[in-house]
CSV table of C-alpha atoms in Angstrom, one decimal:
chain,number,residue,atom,x,y,z
A,14,MET,CA,163.5,40.9,-159.5
A,15,PRO,CA,160.6,42.3,-157.3
A,16,SER,CA,161.4,44.2,-154.2
A,17,GLY,CA,162.2,42.0,-151.2
A,18,VAL,CA,162.9,38.9,-153.3
A,19,THR,CA,166.3,37.4,-152.5
A,20,GLN,CA,165.8,33.7,-153.6
A,21,ILE,CA,164.1,32.2,-156.6
A,22,LYS,CA,163.3,28.6,-157.7
A,23,VAL,CA,163.5,27.9,-161.4
A,24,LEU,CA,162.3,25.1,-163.6
A,25,CYS,CA,163.4,24.8,-167.2
A,26,VAL,CA,162.2,22.5,-169.9
A,27,GLY,CA,164.0,22.6,-173.3
A,28,GLY,CA,162.0,22.5,-176.5
A,29,GLY,CA,161.1,19.2,-178.1
A,30,GLY,CA,163.0,17.7,-180.9
A,31,GLY,CA,161.3,17.3,-184.3
A,32,GLY,CA,160.3,13.9,-185.6
A,33,THR,CA,162.1,12.6,-188.6
A,34,ASN,CA,160.6,11.5,-191.9
A,35,GLY,CA,159.9,8.2,-193.6
A,36,HIS,CA,159.4,5.5,-190.9
A,37,GLN,CA,162.2,6.8,-188.8
A,38,ALA,CA,162.5,8.0,-185.2
A,39,GLY,CA,160.2,10.2,-183.1
A,40,GLY,CA,161.9,13.3,-181.5
A,41,GLY,CA,163.2,13.2,-178.0
A,42,SER,CA,161.5,15.6,-175.5
A,43,GLY,CA,163.4,18.6,-174.1
A,44,ARG,CA,165.6,18.0,-171.1
A,45,VAL,CA,164.4,19.1,-167.7
A,46,ASN,CA,166.4,21.1,-165.1
A,47,SER,CA,165.8,23.1,-162.0
A,48,GLY,CA,167.6,25.1,-159.3
A,49,VAL,CA,167.4,27.4,-156.4
A,50,PHE,CA,169.3,30.7,-156.7
A,51,SER,CA,170.1,33.8,-154.6
A,52,VAL,CA,169.2,37.0,-156.4
A,53,SER,CA,169.3,40.7,-155.8
A,54,PRO,CA,166.0,42.7,-155.4
A,55,GLY,CA,165.5,44.9,-158.4
A,56,ALA,CA,168.1,43.2,-160.5
A,57,GLY,CA,167.4,42.0,-164.1
A,58,TYR,CA,168.2,38.5,-165.4
A,59,GLN,CA,168.4,37.5,-169.0
A,60,VAL,CA,166.4,34.5,-170.2
A,61,THR,CA,167.2,33.1,-173.6
A,62,VAL,CA,164.7,30.7,-175.2
A,63,GLY,CA,165.2,29.0,-178.5
A,64,SER,CA,162.6,27.5,-180.8
A,65,PRO,CA,161.4,23.9,-180.7
A,66,GLY,CA,162.8,21.5,-183.3
A,67,MET,CA,161.1,21.3,-186.7
A,68,GLY,CA,160.0,18.1,-188.1
A,69,ALA,CA,162.7,16.2,-190.2
A,70,ALA,CA,165.2,18.8,-189.1
A,71,THR,CA,168.0,18.8,-186.5
A,72,ASP,CA,167.6,22.0,-184.6
A,73,THR,CA,166.3,22.0,-181.0
A,74,ALA,CA,165.6,24.7,-178.4
A,75,ASN,CA,168.0,25.6,-175.7
A,76,ILE,CA,167.0,27.7,-172.6
A,77,ILE,CA,169.7,29.6,-170.7
A,78,ILE,CA,169.0,31.8,-167.7
A,79,ASN,CA,171.9,34.3,-167.0
A,80,ASN,CA,174.4,31.4,-167.1
A,81,LEU,CA,172.8,30.1,-163.9
A,82,LEU,CA,170.7,27.3,-165.4
A,83,SER,CA,170.1,25.7,-168.8
A,84,ALA,CA,168.0,23.0,-170.4
A,85,THR,CA,168.9,21.7,-173.8
A,86,GLY,CA,166.3,20.6,-176.4
A,87,GLY,CA,165.5,17.1,-177.4
A,88,ASP,CA,167.5,15.4,-180.2
A,89,THR,CA,166.3,14.7,-183.7
A,90,GLN,CA,167.8,11.7,-185.6
A,91,SER,CA,168.6,12.0,-189.2
A,92,ILE,CA,169.6,8.4,-189.9
A,93,VAL,CA,167.4,6.4,-192.3
A,94,ASN,CA,165.8,3.6,-190.3
A,95,GLY,CA,167.9,4.8,-187.3
A,96,PRO,CA,167.3,4.6,-183.5
A,97,GLY,CA,165.0,6.8,-181.6
A,98,SER,CA,166.0,10.3,-180.6
A,99,ASN,CA,167.5,11.1,-177.2
A,100,GLY,CA,166.3,13.8,-174.8
A,101,GLY,CA,164.5,14.4,-171.6
A,102,SER,CA,162.3,11.4,-172.5
A,103,GLY,CA,163.5,9.3,-175.5
A,104,GLY,CA,161.7,9.2,-178.8
A,105,GLY,CA,160.4,5.9,-180.2
A,106,GLY,CA,162.4,3.7,-182.6
A,107,SER,CA,161.3,3.2,-186.1
A,108,CYS,CA,160.2,0.1,-187.9
A,109,ASN,CA,161.1,-1.3,-191.3
A,110,GLY,CA,158.5,-4.0,-191.4
A,111,GLY,CA,155.1,-4.9,-190.1
A,112,ALA,CA,155.5,-4.3,-186.3
A,113,PRO,CA,154.2,-1.1,-184.7
A,114,GLY,CA,156.6,1.7,-184.3
A,115,GLY,CA,158.2,2.4,-180.9
A,116,ALA,CA,156.3,4.6,-178.4
A,117,GLY,CA,158.0,7.7,-177.0
A,118,GLY,CA,159.3,7.6,-173.4
A,119,ILE,CA,157.7,9.3,-170.4
A,120,ASN,CA,159.1,10.9,-167.2
A,121,GLY,CA,162.7,10.7,-168.4
A,122,GLY,CA,162.4,7.1,-169.6
A,123,ASN,CA,163.7,5.6,-172.8
A,124,GLY,CA,161.7,5.4,-175.9
A,125,GLY,CA,160.2,2.1,-177.1
A,126,ALA,CA,162.1,0.0,-179.6
A,127,CYS,CA,160.8,-1.6,-182.8
A,128,SER,CA,163.2,-2.7,-185.6
A,129,TYR,CA,165.5,0.0,-184.2
A,130,ALA,CA,166.2,1.0,-180.6
A,131,GLY,CA,164.3,3.7,-178.7
A,132,GLY,CA,166.0,6.9,-177.8
A,133,VAL,CA,167.6,7.4,-174.4
A,134,GLY,CA,166.0,9.6,-171.8
A,135,GLN,CA,167.7,11.6,-169.1
A,136,GLY,CA,166.3,9.5,-166.2
A,137,SER,CA,163.3,10.3,-164.1
A,138,PHE,CA,162.9,14.1,-164.2
A,139,GLY,CA,160.0,14.1,-161.7
A,140,THR,CA,162.7,14.7,-159.0
A,141,HIS,CA,162.9,18.3,-160.4
A,142,PHE,CA,159.3,19.0,-159.4
A,143,GLY,CA,159.7,18.5,-155.7
A,144,THR,CA,161.2,21.9,-154.7
A,145,PHE,CA,158.1,23.8,-156.0
A,146,ILE,CA,155.4,24.4,-153.4
A,147,GLY,CA,153.2,27.1,-155.1
A,148,SER,CA,149.7,26.7,-156.5
A,149,ASN,CA,150.9,24.9,-159.7
A,150,THR,CA,151.5,21.2,-160.0
A,151,PHE,CA,154.0,19.6,-162.4
A,152,THR,CA,153.6,16.1,-163.8
A,153,ALA,CA,155.2,14.1,-166.7
A,154,GLY,CA,153.3,14.1,-170.0
A,155,GLN,CA,152.7,10.9,-171.9
A,156,GLY,CA,155.0,9.9,-174.9
A,157,GLY,CA,153.4,9.5,-178.3
A,158,ALA,CA,152.4,6.1,-179.7
A,159,GLY,CA,154.3,4.7,-182.7
A,160,GLY,CA,152.7,4.0,-186.0
A,161,GLN,CA,150.7,0.7,-186.4
A,162,SER,CA,151.6,-0.7,-189.8
A,163,VAL,CA,154.3,-1.4,-192.4
A,164,GLY,CA,156.7,1.5,-192.7
A,165,SER,CA,155.6,2.9,-189.3
A,166,ALA,CA,157.4,5.7,-187.5
A,167,GLY,CA,158.3,6.2,-183.8
A,168,GLY,CA,156.4,8.4,-181.4
A,169,GLY,CA,157.8,11.5,-179.7
A,170,GLY,CA,159.0,11.6,-176.1
A,171,GLY,CA,156.6,13.0,-173.4
A,172,GLY,CA,157.2,16.4,-171.9
A,173,VAL,CA,155.9,18.3,-168.8
A,174,LEU,CA,152.3,19.2,-167.9
A,175,VAL,CA,151.3,22.1,-165.6
A,176,ASN,CA,148.2,21.4,-163.7
A,177,GLY,CA,147.6,18.6,-166.1
A,178,ILE,CA,147.7,20.8,-169.1
A,179,GLY,CA,150.3,21.4,-171.8
A,180,PRO,CA,150.8,21.6,-175.6
A,181,LEU,CA,150.9,18.6,-177.8
A,182,ALA,CA,153.9,18.1,-180.2
A,183,GLN,CA,152.8,17.5,-183.7
A,184,ASN,CA,152.1,14.1,-185.2
A,185,GLY,CA,154.1,13.0,-188.2
A,186,SER,CA,152.5,13.2,-191.6
A,187,ALA,CA,150.3,10.3,-192.9
A,188,PRO,CA,150.4,7.4,-193.4
A,189,PHE,CA,151.6,5.2,-190.5
A,190,ILE,CA,152.6,8.2,-188.4
A,191,GLY,CA,154.1,8.4,-185.0
A,192,LYS,CA,152.2,10.6,-182.5
A,193,GLY,CA,153.7,13.6,-180.8
A,194,GLY,CA,154.4,13.7,-177.1
A,195,GLN,CA,152.3,15.5,-174.6
A,196,GLY,CA,153.4,18.5,-172.6
A,197,TYR,CA,156.0,21.3,-172.7
A,198,GLY,CA,159.0,20.0,-174.5
A,199,GLY,CA,157.2,17.0,-176.0
A,200,GLY,CA,159.0,15.5,-179.0
A,201,GLY,CA,157.4,15.4,-182.5
A,202,GLY,CA,156.2,12.2,-184.1
A,203,GLY,CA,158.0,10.6,-186.9
A,204,GLY,CA,156.5,10.6,-190.4
A,205,GLY,CA,155.4,7.5,-192.3
A,206,TYR,CA,156.5,5.8,-195.5
A,207,ASP,CA,154.4,4.4,-198.3
A,208,GLY,CA,155.4,3.2,-201.7
A,209,GLY,CA,158.7,5.0,-201.9
A,210,ASN,CA,157.3,8.3,-200.5
A,211,ARG,CA,158.7,9.6,-197.2
A,212,PHE,CA,156.3,11.8,-195.2
A,213,GLY,CA,157.6,14.5,-192.9
A,214,GLY,CA,157.9,14.4,-189.1
A,215,GLY,CA,156.0,16.6,-186.7
A,216,ASN,CA,157.4,19.7,-184.9
A,217,GLY,CA,158.4,19.5,-181.3
A,218,ALA,CA,156.4,21.3,-178.6
A,219,PRO,CA,157.8,24.6,-177.0
A,220,GLY,CA,159.8,24.5,-173.8
A,221,LEU,CA,159.0,26.2,-170.5
A,222,VAL,CA,160.6,28.5,-168.0
A,223,TYR,CA,158.9,28.8,-164.6
A,224,PHE,CA,159.9,31.0,-161.7
A,225,GLU,CA,158.7,30.8,-158.1
A,226,TRP,CA,159.6,32.9,-155.0
């Protein structure tokens, strides 16, 4: 910690979950957490950051700061024609028919349903933004849209934008793909399905660790 600093504010966003393959779920976004902590000037604090989830996989990023604060990554479903993935904002549910796939959730909301339910979000995470008064502004990113045809996949959950800017999680692979969520921790879009071929889901977006003093 810099000299004279005795208190810090921390915002954590876990990495986004990857999208699944073959008209299945979009990945949930990483969960959001924040806190205010007393620190010692000159002391060092360990920050451990995992990798975002890979498409059609089950690993997600966890962020842990010196055992003071953590934010787990978004979920990735591995169930054929299963529900959307849970996370900070839920991923969209998949279709097994002609309706569009479910859109990913935003600002901690649940993902949209189709033939299968959308994923569950953690609830409005915008409340975590209120303690930060520096020059940066945090807002919720938009969840990805689901695919628009037969065999369509769910979209990824929306993450967190800094000053209106943030990475995009990957879309699923063509055809009938789900779109990735916007922002840090956005969930990857689900992959499509066509004539017996299952196409891969997109990778989740990286998480975020932000300090202010």
